[in-house]
mmCIF file of C-alpha atoms in Angstrom:
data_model
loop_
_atom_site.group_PDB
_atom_site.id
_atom_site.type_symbol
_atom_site.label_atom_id
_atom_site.label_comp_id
_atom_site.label_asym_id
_atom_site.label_seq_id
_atom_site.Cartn_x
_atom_site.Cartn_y
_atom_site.Cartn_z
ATOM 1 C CA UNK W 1 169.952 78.619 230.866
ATOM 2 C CA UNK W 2 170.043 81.378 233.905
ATOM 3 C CA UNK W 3 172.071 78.684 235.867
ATOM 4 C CA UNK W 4 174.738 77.998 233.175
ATOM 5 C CA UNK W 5 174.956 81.948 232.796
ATOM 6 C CA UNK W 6 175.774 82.230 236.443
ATOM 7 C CA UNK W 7 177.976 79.292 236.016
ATOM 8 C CA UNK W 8 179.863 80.838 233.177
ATOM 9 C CA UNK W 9 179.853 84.388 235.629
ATOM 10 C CA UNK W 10 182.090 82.306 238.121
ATOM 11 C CA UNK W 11 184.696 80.958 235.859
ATOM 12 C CA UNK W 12 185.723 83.882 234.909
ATOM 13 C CA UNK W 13 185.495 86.013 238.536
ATOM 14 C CA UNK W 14 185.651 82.928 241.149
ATOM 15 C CA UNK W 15 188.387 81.218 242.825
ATOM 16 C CA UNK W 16 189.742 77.699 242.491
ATOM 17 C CA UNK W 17 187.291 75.967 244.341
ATOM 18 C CA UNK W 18 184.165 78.024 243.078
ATOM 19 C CA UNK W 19 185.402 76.988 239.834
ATOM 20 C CA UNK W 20 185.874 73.286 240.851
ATOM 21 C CA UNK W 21 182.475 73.737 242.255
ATOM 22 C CA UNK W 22 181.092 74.989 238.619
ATOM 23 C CA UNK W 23 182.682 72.360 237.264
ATOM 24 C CA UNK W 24 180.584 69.549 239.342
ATOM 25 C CA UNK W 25 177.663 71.192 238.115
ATOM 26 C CA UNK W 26 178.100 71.280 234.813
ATOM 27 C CA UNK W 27 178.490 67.345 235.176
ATOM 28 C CA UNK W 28 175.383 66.791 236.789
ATOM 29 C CA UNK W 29 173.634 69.069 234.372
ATOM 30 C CA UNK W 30 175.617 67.248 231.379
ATOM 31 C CA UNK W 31 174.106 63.676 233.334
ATOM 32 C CA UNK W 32 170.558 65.346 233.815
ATOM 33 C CA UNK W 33 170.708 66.086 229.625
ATOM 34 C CA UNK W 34 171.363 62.603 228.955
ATOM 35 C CA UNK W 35 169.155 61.314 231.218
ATOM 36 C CA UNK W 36 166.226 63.430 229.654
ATOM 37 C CA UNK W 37 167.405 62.550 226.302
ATOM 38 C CA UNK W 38 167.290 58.589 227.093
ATOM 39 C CA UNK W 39 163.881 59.287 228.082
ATOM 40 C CA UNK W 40 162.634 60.871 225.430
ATOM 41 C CA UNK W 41 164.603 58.277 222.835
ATOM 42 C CA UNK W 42 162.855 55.453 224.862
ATOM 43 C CA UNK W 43 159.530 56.872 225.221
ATOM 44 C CA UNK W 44 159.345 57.755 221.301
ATOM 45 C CA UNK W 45 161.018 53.822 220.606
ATOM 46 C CA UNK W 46 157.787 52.454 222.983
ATOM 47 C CA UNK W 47 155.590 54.885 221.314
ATOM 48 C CA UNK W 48 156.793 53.253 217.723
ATOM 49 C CA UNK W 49 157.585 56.485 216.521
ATOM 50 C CA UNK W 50 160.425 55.678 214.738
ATOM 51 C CA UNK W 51 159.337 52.451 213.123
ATOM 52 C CA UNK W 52 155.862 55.036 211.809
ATOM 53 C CA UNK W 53 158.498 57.488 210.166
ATOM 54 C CA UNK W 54 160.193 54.093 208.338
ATOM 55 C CA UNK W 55 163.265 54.381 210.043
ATOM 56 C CA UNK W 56 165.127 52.333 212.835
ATOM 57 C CA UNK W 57 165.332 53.629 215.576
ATOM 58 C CA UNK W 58 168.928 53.784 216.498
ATOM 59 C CA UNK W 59 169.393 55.373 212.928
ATOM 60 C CA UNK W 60 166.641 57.788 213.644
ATOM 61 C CA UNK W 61 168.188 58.579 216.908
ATOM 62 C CA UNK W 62 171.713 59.311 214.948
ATOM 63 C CA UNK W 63 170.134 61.341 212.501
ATOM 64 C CA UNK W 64 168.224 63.593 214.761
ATOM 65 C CA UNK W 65 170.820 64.437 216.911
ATOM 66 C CA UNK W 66 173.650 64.274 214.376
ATOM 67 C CA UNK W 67 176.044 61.696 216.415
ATOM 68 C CA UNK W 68 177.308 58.784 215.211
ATOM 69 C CA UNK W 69 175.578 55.447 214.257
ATOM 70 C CA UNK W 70 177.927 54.109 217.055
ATOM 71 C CA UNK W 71 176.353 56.563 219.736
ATOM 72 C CA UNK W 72 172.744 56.598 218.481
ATOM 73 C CA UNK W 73 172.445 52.500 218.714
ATOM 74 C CA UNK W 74 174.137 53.087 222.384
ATOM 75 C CA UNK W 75 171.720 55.398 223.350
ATOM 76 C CA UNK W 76 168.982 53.424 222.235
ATOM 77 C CA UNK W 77 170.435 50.220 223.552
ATOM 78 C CA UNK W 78 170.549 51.804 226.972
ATOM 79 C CA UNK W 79 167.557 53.448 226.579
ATOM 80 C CA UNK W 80 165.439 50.219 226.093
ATOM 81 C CA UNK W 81 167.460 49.158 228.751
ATOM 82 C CA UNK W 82 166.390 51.052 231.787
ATOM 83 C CA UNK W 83 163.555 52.437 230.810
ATOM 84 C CA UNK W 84 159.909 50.573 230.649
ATOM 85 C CA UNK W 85 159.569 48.896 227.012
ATOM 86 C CA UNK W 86 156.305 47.560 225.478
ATOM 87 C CA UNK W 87 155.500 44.070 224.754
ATOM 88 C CA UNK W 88 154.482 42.753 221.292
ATOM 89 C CA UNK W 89 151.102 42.903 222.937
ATOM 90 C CA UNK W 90 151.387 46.533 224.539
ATOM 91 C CA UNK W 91 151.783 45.306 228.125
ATOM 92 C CA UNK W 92 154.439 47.567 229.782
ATOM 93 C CA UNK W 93 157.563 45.997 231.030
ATOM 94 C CA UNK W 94 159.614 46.816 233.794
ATOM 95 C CA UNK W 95 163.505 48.051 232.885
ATOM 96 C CA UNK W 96 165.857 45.128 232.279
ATOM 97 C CA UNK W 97 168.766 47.115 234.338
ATOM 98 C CA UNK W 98 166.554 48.450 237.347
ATOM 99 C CA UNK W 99 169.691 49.296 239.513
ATOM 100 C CA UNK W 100 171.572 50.739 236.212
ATOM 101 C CA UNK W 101 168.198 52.799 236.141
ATOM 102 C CA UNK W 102 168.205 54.489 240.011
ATOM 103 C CA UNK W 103 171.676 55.260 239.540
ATOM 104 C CA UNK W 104 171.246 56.866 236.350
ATOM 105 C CA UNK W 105 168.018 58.532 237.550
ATOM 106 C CA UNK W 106 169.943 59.595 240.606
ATOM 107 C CA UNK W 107 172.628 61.692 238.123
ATOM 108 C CA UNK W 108 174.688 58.966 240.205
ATOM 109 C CA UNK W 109 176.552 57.777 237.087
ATOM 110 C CA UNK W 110 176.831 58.715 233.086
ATOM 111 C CA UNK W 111 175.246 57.132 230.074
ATOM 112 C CA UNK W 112 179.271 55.621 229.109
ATOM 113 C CA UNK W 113 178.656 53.712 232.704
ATOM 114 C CA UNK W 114 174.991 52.347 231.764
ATOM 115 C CA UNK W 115 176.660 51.506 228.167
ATOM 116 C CA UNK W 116 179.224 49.152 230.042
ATOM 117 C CA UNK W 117 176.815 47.251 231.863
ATOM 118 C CA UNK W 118 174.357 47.125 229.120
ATOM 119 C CA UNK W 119 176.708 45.255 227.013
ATOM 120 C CA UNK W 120 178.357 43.319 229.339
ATOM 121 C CA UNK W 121 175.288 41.599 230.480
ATOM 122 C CA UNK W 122 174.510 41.219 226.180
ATOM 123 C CA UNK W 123 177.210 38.986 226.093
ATOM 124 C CA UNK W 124 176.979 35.177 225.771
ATOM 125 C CA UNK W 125 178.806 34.538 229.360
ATOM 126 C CA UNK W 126 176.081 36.476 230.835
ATOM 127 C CA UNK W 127 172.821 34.845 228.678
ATOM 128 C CA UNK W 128 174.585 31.711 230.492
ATOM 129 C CA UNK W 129 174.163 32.436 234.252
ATOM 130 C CA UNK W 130 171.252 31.956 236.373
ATOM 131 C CA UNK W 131 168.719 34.730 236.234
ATOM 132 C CA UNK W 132 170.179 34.886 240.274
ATOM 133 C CA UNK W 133 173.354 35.995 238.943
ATOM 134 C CA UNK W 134 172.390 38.016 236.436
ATOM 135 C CA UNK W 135 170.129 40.191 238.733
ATOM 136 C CA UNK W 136 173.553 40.270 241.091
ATOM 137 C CA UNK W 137 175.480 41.353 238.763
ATOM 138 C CA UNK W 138 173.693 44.199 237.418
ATOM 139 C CA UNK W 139 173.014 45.481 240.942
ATOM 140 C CA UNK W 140 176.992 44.858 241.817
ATOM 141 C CA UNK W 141 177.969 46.268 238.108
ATOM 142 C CA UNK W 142 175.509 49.818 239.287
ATOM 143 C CA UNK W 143 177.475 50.071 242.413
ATOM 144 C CA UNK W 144 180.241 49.562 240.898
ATOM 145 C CA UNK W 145 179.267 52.311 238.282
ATOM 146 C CA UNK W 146 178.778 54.995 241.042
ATOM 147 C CA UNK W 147 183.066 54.648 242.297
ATOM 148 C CA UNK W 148 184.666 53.699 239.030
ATOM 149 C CA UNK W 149 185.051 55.253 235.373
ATOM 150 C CA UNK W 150 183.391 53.540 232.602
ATOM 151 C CA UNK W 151 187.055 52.361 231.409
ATOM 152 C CA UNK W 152 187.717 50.730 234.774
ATOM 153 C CA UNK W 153 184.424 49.496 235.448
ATOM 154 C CA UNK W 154 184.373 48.110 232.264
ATOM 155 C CA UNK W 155 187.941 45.947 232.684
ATOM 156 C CA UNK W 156 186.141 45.515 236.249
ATOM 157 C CA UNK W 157 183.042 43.832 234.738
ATOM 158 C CA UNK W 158 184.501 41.712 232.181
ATOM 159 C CA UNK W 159 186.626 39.919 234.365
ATOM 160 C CA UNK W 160 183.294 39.557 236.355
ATOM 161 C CA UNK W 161 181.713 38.396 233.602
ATOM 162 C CA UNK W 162 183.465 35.621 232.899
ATOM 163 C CA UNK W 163 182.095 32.175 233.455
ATOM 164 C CA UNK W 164 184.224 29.795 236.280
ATOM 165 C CA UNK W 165 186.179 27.386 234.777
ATOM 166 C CA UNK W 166 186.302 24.159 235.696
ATOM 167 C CA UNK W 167 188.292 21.308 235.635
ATOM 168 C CA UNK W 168 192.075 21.574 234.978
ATOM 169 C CA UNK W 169 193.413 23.881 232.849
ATOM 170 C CA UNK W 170 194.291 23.000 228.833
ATOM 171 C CA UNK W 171 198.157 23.171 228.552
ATOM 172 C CA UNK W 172 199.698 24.675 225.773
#
């Protein structure tokens, strides 16, 4: 809370550039909070937390924070996503989006980017690739994360997505 103060303290007395500067921080701050939070949402999913209080958790998640039922079953998603999950036995299993997961943990990218490559690689086209090419594409779709917006990287991974065709193409 002191640094935001001091933040606040140079918008209103810095320059352009110290303001540019504050502005950069408040975005990794902003990606530090919602890495914390997908931690905590993951941890207390793993922990069956949610499930003990009768509720699921991406409704839990919505109701605690007050966002929508849209954004709580995102941050879950992603949550479950690249952070360790439990087994139906308890053993503790690695992320499914390890890259996703450095960058994220590295303030490298924002929750909006892991969202985009969480659901592309949900999709059907990528449940059909090789496990190969689906560990490819989630480390190309993280690097991709760190230069693009989630809009573009999203059109970008998509198209990536998409399974070869083959043979000639059906006229119409």
């Amino acid at each position: 809370m002191d640094s935001m103060a001091a933040l606040r303290a140079l918008e209103r007395t810095g320059d352009a550039e110290c303001r540019i500067d504050g502005l950069k921080s408040y975005q990794v701050l902003r990606r530090q909070c919602e890495y914390d939070s997908l931690m905590l949402v993951a941890g207390l999913d793993r922990d069956g937390e949610f499930v003990e209080r009768g509720m699921h958790s991406a409704n839990a998640v919505s109701d605690l924070l007050g966002v929508s039922s849209r954004d709580g079953r995102r941050m879950v998603a992603v949550a479950a996503s690249v952070f360790p999950t439990r087994s139906l036995v308890g053993e503790v299993l690695e992320p499914k989006l390890p890259a996703t997961a450095m960058a994220l943990g590295a303030l490298e990218i924002d929750l909006a980017h892991a969202e985009v490559i969480e659901s592309v690689l949900a999709t059907d086209a990528a449940r059909r690739i090789t496990v190969e090419q689906w560990v490819a594409a989630e480390v190309l779709f993280a690097d991709w994360a760190r230069q693009y917006s989630p809009e573009l990287l999203a059109r970008k991974a998509r198209r990536g997505a998409r399974p070869a065709r083959s043979g000639r193409r059906a006229s119409r």
